DNA sequence: CGTGGCATGTAAACGGTTACATGATTTA
DNA sequence: TAAATCATGTAACCGTTTACATGCCACG
């Protein structure tokens, strides 16, 4: 295993539950992580095979689950050790890719209306996200569980919440600014002719 | 061209400047977009060839630039049209990948100290980010330019600022919570044995 | 009995990074 | 003239998504 994060996500998930099949893992990842991590079946199933081959997980069939044609796996001690070693490593910043911000940045090349509709769509998506996260938060609070993972789970949730709220607030203000842009508009994109990307040459 | 965003980023960059070479584009993307988009040479140079082959950009050599062995390209009308069409399309959510949040979520499997050091590192990186963004903001304010792209540029910058600030505030609170966690700690990760991922079976 | 969802899996294609090769220009 | 940096490019590799294939099971 080189640096395959899919495998670590699986190890992590199996550290929280006695066992899980590919299908269950996919669903659990989607439901609990959806907002900050995703895995496809094309990643999960091969990863399970590799992990089993390396002895980091073992197939663990209960009568009930084999009847449903699931192949559940459980974490081994070796797997848990591997997971902990990975957790202790510095986290890596994933390559930034935010297409919304890209289109926002190039907004002048379109009409203000285009940008406005992008921001509205962002608000819509973030609104849904907020509802989801608040729903989870409410449920967690009501449960009053003594789950030892809970503090970490809550911290993660809280980060998601503050980021979503910040984005939503920004969106409100952005829509206001864009409205006034659209109103007092002498829009002529073609007329824009700006300085070059680098200006080192002009001083030579 | 199918859905190659590298090509659209190049078109976008060239819509803001009279011309640019691969090297300049890479640098400009890094400097102006770094926080939300990145492109490697391995993407840029082939993309330039394709764009030129499709007539969306044209090689445009100034004496000065050819002397520096640069091959600058300029946007054609066809390229600008293509760019605008892309901008008008709904933006896509890129697959979420936040390794920090992943390690935070699985924090219980490590010691509180591990998570604390991750959060500290996050604070450090976001602190740098904030400094950078505030520097750009200050510069932009001082320039008082009438650049028609400015409002969009400022909106983008503002979004980056509010997100970074929100994350930094969360980090403060998280460090406090983690400190008390570490203090009153009966830490025994191995002891955690939680309910299964799905519980549908138990009700059967 | 047929349809829709559950479940596992694979092959191909894609987007992207990394490492490497090459050479020219600038600076010490 | 040596070292650093500018600049362009390519090949290999990796992680990931997508589309597809397959078959079981539950339910109407």
CSV table of C-alpha atoms (C1' of nucleotides) in Angstrom, one decimal:
chain,number,residue,atom,x,y,z
A,1,UNK,CA,0.0,0.0,0.0
A,2,UNK,CA,1.5,3.3,-1.1
A,3,UNK,CA,-0.6,6.2,-0.2
A,4,UNK,CA,-4.1,4.9,-1.0
A,5,UNK,CA,-6.5,6.9,1.0
A,6,UNK,CA,-9.5,4.8,0.0
A,7,UNK,CA,-7.9,2.0,2.0
A,8,UNK,CA,-7.4,4.2,5.0
A,9,UNK,CA,-11.0,5.5,4.9
A,10,UNK,CA,-12.1,1.9,4.9
A,11,UNK,CA,-9.9,1.0,7.8
A,12,UNK,CA,-11.3,4.1,9.6
A,13,UNK,CA,-14.9,3.1,9.0
A,14,UNK,CA,-14.2,-0.4,10.1
A,15,UNK,CA,-12.6,0.9,13.3
A,16,UNK,CA,-16.0,2.4,14.2
A,17,UNK,CA,-18.1,-0.7,13.5
A,18,UNK,CA,-17.7,-4.4,14.1
A,19,UNK,CA,-17.9,-5.1,10.4
A,20,UNK,CA,-19.0,-3.8,7.0
A,21,UNK,CA,-19.4,-4.9,3.4
A,22,UNK,CA,-18.5,-2.9,0.3
A,23,UNK,CA,-22.1,-1.8,-0.1
A,24,UNK,CA,-22.5,-0.7,3.5
A,25,UNK,CA,-19.2,1.1,3.5
A,26,UNK,CA,-20.2,3.1,0.5
A,27,UNK,CA,-23.4,4.0,2.1
A,28,UNK,CA,-21.9,4.9,5.4
A,29,UNK,CA,-19.2,7.0,3.8
A,30,UNK,CA,-21.8,8.9,1.8
A,31,UNK,CA,-24.0,9.5,4.8
A,32,UNK,CA,-21.5,10.5,7.4
A,33,UNK,CA,-18.8,12.0,5.2
A,34,UNK,CA,-20.6,13.0,2.1
A,35,UNK,CA,-19.7,16.7,2.5
A,36,UNK,CA,-16.0,16.2,2.7
A,37,UNK,CA,-15.1,12.8,1.3
A,38,UNK,CA,-16.4,10.3,-1.3
A,39,UNK,CA,-15.6,6.9,-2.6
A,40,UNK,CA,-17.0,5.0,-5.5
A,41,UNK,CA,-17.5,1.3,-5.8
A,42,UNK,CA,-14.8,1.2,-8.4
A,43,UNK,CA,-12.4,2.1,-5.6
A,44,UNK,CA,-14.0,0.3,-2.7
A,45,UNK,CA,-14.2,-3.3,-3.9
A,46,UNK,CA,-10.6,-3.5,-5.2
A,47,UNK,CA,-9.4,-1.8,-2.0
A,48,UNK,CA,-11.2,-4.5,0.1
A,49,UNK,CA,-9.4,-7.2,-1.8
A,50,UNK,CA,-6.0,-5.6,-1.3
A,51,UNK,CA,-6.7,-4.9,2.4
A,52,UNK,CA,-7.7,-8.5,2.9
A,53,UNK,CA,-4.7,-9.8,1.0
A,54,UNK,CA,-2.5,-7.7,3.3
A,55,UNK,CA,-4.2,-9.0,6.4
A,56,UNK,CA,-5.4,-5.6,7.5
A,57,UNK,CA,-9.0,-6.8,7.3
A,58,UNK,CA,-10.6,-10.2,7.4
A,59,UNK,CA,-13.9,-11.5,5.8
A,60,UNK,CA,-16.3,-12.0,8.7
A,61,UNK,CA,-19.6,-13.5,7.7
A,62,UNK,CA,-22.6,-13.6,10.0
A,63,UNK,CA,-25.3,-16.1,8.9
A,64,UNK,CA,-27.7,-13.2,8.4
A,65,UNK,CA,-25.3,-11.2,6.2
A,66,UNK,CA,-24.2,-14.0,4.0
A,67,UNK,CA,-27.9,-14.7,3.3
A,68,UNK,CA,-28.1,-11.2,1.9
A,69,UNK,CA,-25.1,-11.9,-0.3
A,70,UNK,CA,-23.0,-9.4,1.5
A,71,UNK,CA,-19.4,-10.0,2.2
A,72,UNK,CA,-18.6,-8.1,5.4
A,73,UNK,CA,-15.1,-7.5,6.6
A,74,UNK,CA,-13.6,-6.7,10.0
A,75,UNK,CA,-10.6,-4.8,11.1
A,76,UNK,CA,-7.6,-6.8,12.3
A,77,UNK,CA,-5.1,-5.6,14.9
A,78,UNK,CA,-2.6,-5.1,12.0
A,79,UNK,CA,-5.2,-3.0,10.3
A,80,UNK,CA,-5.8,-0.9,13.4
A,81,UNK,CA,-2.1,-0.3,13.8
A,82,UNK,CA,-1.8,0.8,10.2
A,83,UNK,CA,-4.8,3.1,10.6
A,84,UNK,CA,-3.2,4.8,13.7
A,85,UNK,CA,0.1,5.2,12.0
A,86,UNK,CA,-1.7,7.0,9.1
A,87,UNK,CA,-3.6,9.2,11.4
A,88,UNK,CA,-0.4,10.3,13.1
A,89,UNK,CA,1.1,11.4,9.7
A,90,UNK,CA,0.6,15.1,8.7
A,91,UNK,CA,-2.5,15.6,6.6
A,92,UNK,CA,-2.0,16.6,3.0
A,93,UNK,CA,-3.8,19.5,1.4
A,94,UNK,CA,-5.7,18.2,-1.5
A,95,UNK,CA,-5.3,20.0,-4.8
A,96,UNK,CA,-7.8,22.9,-4.7
A,97,UNK,CA,-10.6,22.7,-7.3
A,98,UNK,CA,-13.5,25.0,-6.9
A,99,UNK,CA,-15.2,25.5,-10.2
A,100,UNK,CA,-17.7,28.0,-8.6
A,101,UNK,CA,-14.9,30.3,-7.6
A,102,UNK,CA,-13.4,30.0,-11.0
A,103,UNK,CA,-16.6,31.0,-12.8
A,104,UNK,CA,-17.1,33.8,-10.2
A,105,UNK,CA,-13.6,35.1,-10.9
A,106,UNK,CA,-14.2,35.2,-14.6
A,107,UNK,CA,-17.6,36.7,-14.2
A,108,UNK,CA,-16.8,39.8,-16.1
A,109,UNK,CA,-16.6,37.8,-19.3
A,110,UNK,CA,-20.2,36.8,-18.9
A,111,UNK,CA,-23.2,39.0,-17.9
A,112,UNK,CA,-24.0,39.8,-14.3
A,113,UNK,CA,-27.1,37.6,-14.7
A,114,UNK,CA,-24.9,34.6,-15.2
A,115,UNK,CA,-22.9,35.1,-12.1
A,116,UNK,CA,-26.1,35.9,-10.1
A,117,UNK,CA,-27.6,32.5,-11.1
A,118,UNK,CA,-24.4,30.8,-10.1
A,119,UNK,CA,-24.5,32.4,-6.7
A,120,UNK,CA,-28.2,31.5,-6.3
A,121,UNK,CA,-27.4,27.9,-7.1
A,122,UNK,CA,-24.5,28.0,-4.6
A,123,UNK,CA,-26.9,29.3,-2.0
A,124,UNK,CA,-29.4,26.6,-2.8
A,125,UNK,CA,-26.8,23.9,-2.4
A,126,UNK,CA,-25.4,25.4,0.8
A,127,UNK,CA,-28.9,25.7,2.1
A,128,UNK,CA,-29.5,22.0,1.6
A,129,UNK,CA,-26.1,21.3,3.2
A,130,UNK,CA,-27.0,23.4,6.2
A,131,UNK,CA,-30.3,21.6,6.7
A,132,UNK,CA,-28.6,18.3,6.5
A,133,UNK,CA,-25.9,19.2,9.0
A,134,UNK,CA,-28.3,20.8,11.4
A,135,UNK,CA,-30.4,17.7,11.2
A,136,UNK,CA,-27.4,15.6,12.1
A,137,UNK,CA,-26.5,18.0,14.9
A,138,UNK,CA,-30.0,17.8,16.4
A,139,UNK,CA,-30.0,14.1,16.3
A,140,UNK,CA,-26.6,13.9,17.9
A,141,UNK,CA,-27.6,16.2,20.7
A,142,UNK,CA,-30.8,14.3,21.4
A,143,UNK,CA,-29.0,11.0,21.6
A,144,UNK,CA,-26.9,12.2,24.5
A,145,UNK,CA,-24.6,9.2,23.8
A,146,UNK,CA,-21.4,8.5,25.6
A,147,UNK,CA,-19.8,7.3,22.4
A,148,UNK,CA,-16.1,8.1,22.8
A,149,UNK,CA,-15.9,9.2,19.2
A,150,UNK,CA,-18.5,11.8,19.8
A,151,UNK,CA,-16.3,14.7,20.6
A,152,UNK,CA,-14.4,14.2,17.3
A,153,UNK,CA,-17.6,13.7,15.4
A,154,UNK,CA,-19.0,16.9,16.9
A,155,UNK,CA,-15.9,18.9,16.1
A,156,UNK,CA,-16.0,17.7,12.5
A,157,UNK,CA,-19.7,18.6,12.2
A,158,UNK,CA,-19.1,22.0,13.8
A,159,UNK,CA,-16.4,22.8,11.2
A,160,UNK,CA,-18.8,21.9,8.4
A,161,UNK,CA,-21.5,24.1,10.0
A,162,UNK,CA,-19.3,27.2,10.4
A,163,UNK,CA,-18.0,26.9,6.8
A,164,UNK,CA,-21.4,26.5,5.3
A,165,UNK,CA,-22.8,29.4,7.3
A,166,UNK,CA,-19.9,31.6,6.3
A,167,UNK,CA,-20.5,30.8,2.7
A,168,UNK,CA,-24.2,31.4,3.0
A,169,UNK,CA,-23.6,34.8,4.5
A,170,UNK,CA,-21.1,35.7,1.8
A,171,UNK,CA,-23.7,34.7,-0.7
A,172,UNK,CA,-26.3,37.2,0.7
A,173,UNK,CA,-23.9,40.0,0.4
A,174,UNK,CA,-22.6,38.9,-3.0
A,175,UNK,CA,-26.2,38.9,-4.4
A,176,UNK,CA,-26.7,42.4,-3.1
A,177,UNK,CA,-23.5,43.6,-4.7
A,178,UNK,CA,-24.3,41.8,-8.0
A,179,UNK,CA,-27.8,43.3,-8.1
A,180,UNK,CA,-26.3,46.8,-8.0
A,181,UNK,CA,-23.7,45.8,-10.6
A,182,UNK,CA,-26.5,44.7,-12.9
A,183,UNK,CA,-28.5,47.8,-12.4
A,184,UNK,CA,-25.8,50.4,-13.2
A,185,UNK,CA,-24.4,48.3,-16.0
A,186,UNK,CA,-22.4,49.6,-19.0
A,187,UNK,CA,-21.6,46.0,-19.8
A,188,UNK,CA,-19.2,45.6,-22.7
A,189,UNK,CA,-16.9,42.6,-22.0
A,190,UNK,CA,-15.2,42.9,-25.4
A,191,UNK,CA,-13.9,46.3,-24.5
A,192,UNK,CA,-11.7,44.9,-21.7
A,193,UNK,CA,-8.1,45.0,-22.6
A,194,UNK,CA,-5.9,44.6,-19.6
A,195,UNK,CA,-2.3,44.6,-18.7
A,196,UNK,CA,-0.2,41.5,-19.5
A,197,UNK,CA,0.2,38.7,-17.0
A,198,UNK,CA,3.7,39.6,-16.3
A,199,UNK,CA,5.1,43.1,-16.6
A,200,UNK,CA,8.8,42.3,-16.1
A,201,UNK,CA,9.5,43.2,-19.8
A,202,UNK,CA,8.3,46.8,-19.7
A,203,UNK,CA,11.0,47.7,-17.3
A,204,UNK,CA,13.8,46.3,-19.4
B,1,UNK,CA,-12.8,19.4,-26.3
B,2,UNK,CA,-15.0,17.4,-23.9
B,3,UNK,CA,-15.0,18.8,-20.4
B,4,UNK,CA,-11.4,19.8,-20.0
B,5,UNK,CA,-11.3,22.5,-17.4
B,6,UNK,CA,-7.7,23.2,-17.8
B,7,UNK,CA,-8.5,24.5,-21.3
B,8,UNK,CA,-11.2,26.8,-19.9
B,9,UNK,CA,-8.9,28.1,-17.2
B,10,UNK,CA,-6.4,29.0,-19.9
B,11,UNK,CA,-9.1,30.7,-22.0
B,12,UNK,CA,-10.1,32.6,-19.0
B,13,UNK,CA,-6.6,33.7,-18.2
B,14,UNK,CA,-6.1,34.8,-21.7
B,15,UNK,CA,-9.3,36.8,-21.6
B,16,UNK,CA,-7.7,39.0,-18.9
B,17,UNK,CA,-4.4,39.6,-20.7
B,18,UNK,CA,-3.4,40.2,-24.3
B,19,UNK,CA,-1.2,37.1,-24.3
B,20,UNK,CA,0.6,34.5,-22.2
B,21,UNK,CA,2.9,31.6,-22.5
B,22,UNK,CA,2.7,28.3,-20.8
B,23,UNK,CA,5.1,29.3,-18.2
B,24,UNK,CA,3.4,32.7,-17.5
B,25,UNK,CA,0.0,31.0,-17.3
B,26,UNK,CA,1.3,28.6,-14.8
B,27,UNK,CA,2.7,31.4,-12.7
B,28,UNK,CA,-0.4,33.6,-13.0
B,29,UNK,CA,-2.7,30.7,-12.1
B,30,UNK,CA,-0.6,29.9,-9.1
B,31,UNK,CA,-0.5,33.5,-7.9
B,32,UNK,CA,-4.1,34.6,-8.5
B,33,UNK,CA,-5.9,31.3,-8.1
B,34,UNK,CA,-3.6,29.3,-5.9
B,35,UNK,CA,-6.1,28.9,-3.1
B,36,UNK,CA,-8.9,27.4,-5.2
B,37,UNK,CA,-7.4,26.1,-8.4
B,38,UNK,CA,-4.1,24.6,-9.7
B,39,UNK,CA,-2.7,23.4,-13.0
B,40,UNK,CA,0.6,21.6,-13.7
B,41,UNK,CA,2.8,22.0,-16.7
B,42,UNK,CA,1.8,18.5,-17.7
B,43,UNK,CA,-1.7,19.8,-18.2
B,44,UNK,CA,-0.9,23.2,-19.5
B,45,UNK,CA,1.4,22.6,-22.4
B,46,UNK,CA,-0.7,19.9,-24.1
B,47,UNK,CA,-3.8,22.0,-23.5
B,48,UNK,CA,-2.2,24.9,-25.3
B,49,UNK,CA,-1.5,22.7,-28.4
B,50,UNK,CA,-5.0,21.5,-28.5
B,51,UNK,CA,-6.5,24.9,-28.1
B,52,UNK,CA,-4.3,26.2,-30.9
B,53,UNK,CA,-5.3,23.3,-33.1
B,54,UNK,CA,-8.9,24.1,-32.5
B,55,UNK,CA,-8.4,27.8,-33.3
B,56,UNK,CA,-9.4,29.0,-29.9
B,57,UNK,CA,-6.0,30.6,-29.3
B,58,UNK,CA,-3.2,31.7,-31.7
B,59,UNK,CA,0.5,31.9,-31.2
B,60,UNK,CA,1.4,35.5,-30.9
B,61,UNK,CA,5.1,36.3,-30.7
B,62,UNK,CA,6.4,39.6,-29.8
B,63,UNK,CA,10.1,40.2,-30.6
B,64,UNK,CA,10.9,40.5,-26.9
B,65,UNK,CA,9.2,37.3,-25.9
B,66,UNK,CA,10.5,35.1,-28.7
B,67,UNK,CA,14.0,36.2,-27.6
B,68,UNK,CA,13.2,34.7,-24.2
B,69,UNK,CA,12.1,31.5,-25.8
B,70,UNK,CA,8.6,31.9,-24.8
B,71,UNK,CA,5.7,31.0,-27.0
B,72,UNK,CA,2.9,33.3,-26.1
B,73,UNK,CA,-0.7,32.7,-27.2
B,74,UNK,CA,-3.7,35.0,-27.5
B,75,UNK,CA,-7.4,34.4,-27.3
B,76,UNK,CA,-9.3,34.4,-30.6
B,77,UNK,CA,-12.9,35.4,-31.0
B,78,UNK,CA,-13.8,31.7,-31.2
B,79,UNK,CA,-12.0,31.2,-28.0
B,80,UNK,CA,-13.8,34.0,-26.3
B,81,UNK,CA,-17.2,32.6,-27.4
B,82,UNK,CA,-16.3,29.2,-26.1
B,83,UNK,CA,-15.3,30.7,-22.8
B,84,UNK,CA,-18.5,32.5,-22.4
B,85,UNK,CA,-20.6,29.4,-23.3
B,86,UNK,CA,-18.7,27.5,-20.6
B,87,UNK,CA,-19.2,30.3,-18.0
B,88,UNK,CA,-22.9,30.2,-18.6
B,89,UNK,CA,-23.1,26.5,-17.9
B,90,UNK,CA,-24.0,25.4,-14.3
B,91,UNK,CA,-20.8,24.9,-12.2
B,92,UNK,CA,-20.1,21.4,-11.0
B,93,UNK,CA,-19.3,20.5,-7.5
B,94,UNK,CA,-15.9,18.9,-7.4
B,95,UNK,CA,-15.6,15.7,-5.5
B,96,UNK,CA,-15.0,16.6,-1.9
B,97,UNK,CA,-11.6,15.6,-0.5
B,98,UNK,CA,-10.6,17.0,2.8
B,99,UNK,CA,-8.0,14.8,4.5
B,100,UNK,CA,-7.9,17.1,7.5
B,101,UNK,CA,-11.6,16.5,8.3
B,102,UNK,CA,-11.1,12.8,7.7
B,103,UNK,CA,-8.3,12.6,10.3
B,104,UNK,CA,-10.3,14.8,12.6
B,105,UNK,CA,-13.3,12.6,12.4
B,106,UNK,CA,-11.2,9.5,13.2
B,107,UNK,CA,-9.5,11.3,16.0
B,108,UNK,CA,-10.6,8.9,18.7
B,109,UNK,CA,-8.5,6.2,17.1
B,110,UNK,CA,-5.4,8.3,17.8
B,111,UNK,CA,-4.5,10.2,20.9
B,112,UNK,CA,-5.9,13.7,21.5
B,113,UNK,CA,-2.3,15.0,21.0
B,114,UNK,CA,-2.3,13.8,17.4
B,115,UNK,CA,-5.5,15.7,16.6
B,116,UNK,CA,-4.3,18.8,18.4
B,117,UNK,CA,-1.2,18.9,16.3
B,118,UNK,CA,-3.3,18.5,13.1
B,119,UNK,CA,-5.5,21.4,14.2
B,120,UNK,CA,-2.4,23.5,15.0
B,121,UNK,CA,-1.1,22.7,11.6
B,122,UNK,CA,-4.4,23.7,10.0
B,123,UNK,CA,-4.3,27.0,11.9
B,124,UNK,CA,-0.8,27.6,10.7
B,125,UNK,CA,-1.7,27.1,7.1
B,126,UNK,CA,-4.9,29.1,7.4
B,127,UNK,CA,-2.9,31.9,9.1
B,128,UNK,CA,-0.6,32.0,6.1
B,129,UNK,CA,-3.6,32.0,3.8
B,130,UNK,CA,-5.2,34.8,5.6
B,131,UNK,CA,-2.0,36.9,5.5
B,132,UNK,CA,-1.7,36.3,1.7
B,133,UNK,CA,-5.4,37.2,1.0
B,134,UNK,CA,-5.3,40.3,3.2
B,135,UNK,CA,-2.1,41.3,1.4
B,136,UNK,CA,-3.9,41.0,-1.9
B,137,UNK,CA,-6.9,42.8,-0.6
B,138,UNK,CA,-4.8,45.7,0.7
B,139,UNK,CA,-3.1,46.0,-2.6
B,140,UNK,CA,-6.3,46.0,-4.5
B,141,UNK,CA,-7.8,48.6,-2.3
B,142,UNK,CA,-4.9,50.9,-2.8
B,143,UNK,CA,-4.9,50.6,-6.5
B,144,UNK,CA,-8.3,52.1,-6.8
B,145,UNK,CA,-8.4,50.7,-10.3
B,146,UNK,CA,-11.4,51.0,-12.7
B,147,UNK,CA,-10.7,47.5,-14.0
B,148,UNK,CA,-14.0,46.1,-15.0
B,149,UNK,CA,-13.1,42.7,-13.6
B,150,UNK,CA,-12.5,44.2,-10.2
B,151,UNK,CA,-15.9,43.6,-8.7
B,152,UNK,CA,-15.7,39.9,-9.5
B,153,UNK,CA,-12.2,39.7,-8.3
B,154,UNK,CA,-13.2,41.3,-5.1
B,155,UNK,CA,-16.1,39.0,-4.6
B,156,UNK,CA,-13.9,36.0,-5.1
B,157,UNK,CA,-11.3,37.4,-2.7
B,158,UNK,CA,-14.0,38.1,-0.1
B,159,UNK,CA,-15.3,34.5,-0.2
B,160,UNK,CA,-11.8,33.2,0.4
B,161,UNK,CA,-11.4,35.6,3.3
B,162,UNK,CA,-14.7,34.7,5.1
B,163,UNK,CA,-14.0,31.0,4.7
B,164,UNK,CA,-10.5,31.3,6.0
B,165,UNK,CA,-11.6,33.4,8.9
B,166,UNK,CA,-14.4,31.0,9.8
B,167,UNK,CA,-12.0,28.1,9.7
B,168,UNK,CA,-9.5,30.0,12.0
B,169,UNK,CA,-12.2,30.7,14.5
B,170,UNK,CA,-13.3,27.1,14.5
B,171,UNK,CA,-9.7,26.1,15.1
B,172,UNK,CA,-9.5,28.3,18.3
B,173,UNK,CA,-12.5,26.7,19.7
B,174,UNK,CA,-11.5,23.3,18.7
B,175,UNK,CA,-8.1,23.6,20.4
B,176,UNK,CA,-9.8,24.6,23.6
B,177,UNK,CA,-12.1,21.6,23.5
B,178,UNK,CA,-9.3,19.3,22.6
B,179,UNK,CA,-7.2,20.6,25.5
B,180,UNK,CA,-9.9,19.7,28.0
B,181,UNK,CA,-10.4,16.3,26.3
B,182,UNK,CA,-6.7,15.7,26.8
B,183,UNK,CA,-6.8,16.7,30.4
B,184,UNK,CA,-9.7,14.5,31.6
B,185,UNK,CA,-8.6,11.6,29.5
B,186,UNK,CA,-9.4,7.9,30.0
B,187,UNK,CA,-8.0,7.2,26.7
B,188,UNK,CA,-8.5,3.6,25.5
B,189,UNK,CA,-9.3,3.4,21.8
B,190,UNK,CA,-9.2,-0.4,21.8
B,191,UNK,CA,-12.1,-0.5,24.1
B,192,UNK,CA,-14.4,1.1,21.6
B,193,UNK,CA,-16.9,-1.4,20.1
B,194,UNK,CA,-19.7,0.4,18.4
B,195,UNK,CA,-23.0,-0.5,16.8
B,196,UNK,CA,-22.8,-1.8,13.2
B,197,UNK,CA,-23.0,0.6,10.2
B,198,UNK,CA,-26.5,-0.5,9.4
B,199,UNK,CA,-29.0,-1.7,11.9
B,200,UNK,CA,-31.7,-2.9,9.6
B,201,UNK,CA,-31.0,-6.5,10.4
B,202,UNK,CA,-31.8,-6.3,14.1
B,203,UNK,CA,-35.4,-5.5,13.5
B,204,UNK,CA,-36.0,-8.4,11.2
C,1,DC,C1',-43.8,-14.1,-12.5
C,2,DG,C1',-41.8,-9.8,-13.4
C,3,DT,C1',-39.9,-5.6,-11.9
C,4,DG,C1',-37.1,-2.8,-9.1
C,5,DG,C1',-33.8,-2.5,-5.8
C,6,DC,C1',-29.8,-4.8,-3.5
C,7,DA,C1',-25.1,-6.1,-4.0
C,8,DT,C1',-20.7,-7.2,-6.1
C,9,DG,C1',-17.6,-6.5,-9.4
C,10,DT,C1',-14.6,-5.1,-13.7
C,11,DA,C1',-12.8,-2.5,-17.9
C,12,DA,C1',-12.1,1.5,-20.1
C,13,DA,C1',-11.3,6.1,-20.0
C,14,DC,C1',-10.0,10.3,-17.9
C,15,DG,C1',-7.9,14.0,-15.5
C,16,DG,C1',-4.0,14.9,-13.2
C,17,DT,C1',0.7,14.8,-11.0
C,18,DT,C1',5.4,13.5,-11.0
C,19,DA,C1',9.6,12.7,-12.7
C,20,DC,C1',12.5,13.3,-16.1
C,21,DA,C1',14.9,15.3,-20.3
C,22,DT,C1',16.6,19.2,-22.6
C,23,DG,C1',18.5,23.4,-23.5
C,24,DA,C1',18.8,28.4,-23.3
C,25,DT,C1',19.7,32.5,-20.5
C,26,DT,C1',21.1,35.0,-16.5
C,27,DT,C1',24.0,35.9,-12.7
C,28,DA,C1',28.0,35.2,-9.8
D,1,DT,C1',32.7,29.1,-16.8
D,2,DA,C1',29.8,27.2,-13.3
D,3,DA,C1',25.4,27.4,-11.1
D,4,DA,C1',20.9,28.9,-10.9
D,5,DT,C1',16.8,29.7,-13.0
D,6,DC,C1',13.8,30.2,-17.0
D,7,DA,C1',11.1,27.6,-20.2
D,8,DT,C1',9.1,23.8,-22.8
D,9,DG,C1',7.9,19.5,-23.2
D,10,DT,C1',6.9,14.2,-22.6
D,11,DA,C1',6.1,9.5,-20.6
D,12,DA,C1',4.8,6.9,-17.0
D,13,DC,C1',2.0,6.4,-13.4
D,14,DC,C1',-1.9,7.0,-10.2
D,15,DG,C1',-6.3,7.6,-8.4
D,16,DT,C1',-10.9,8.0,-9.7
D,17,DT,C1',-15.2,8.0,-12.2
D,18,DT,C1',-18.2,5.9,-15.3
D,19,DA,C1',-20.4,2.5,-17.7
D,20,DC,C1',-21.4,-1.9,-17.9
D,21,DA,C1',-22.3,-6.9,-16.6
D,22,DT,C1',-24.2,-10.0,-13.5
D,23,DG,C1',-27.3,-12.2,-10.5
D,24,DC,C1',-29.9,-12.4,-6.2
D,25,DC,C1',-33.9,-11.2,-3.5
D,26,DA,C1',-38.2,-8.9,-2.0
D,27,DC,C1',-42.6,-7.4,-3.2
D,28,DG,C1',-46.7,-6.5,-5.9
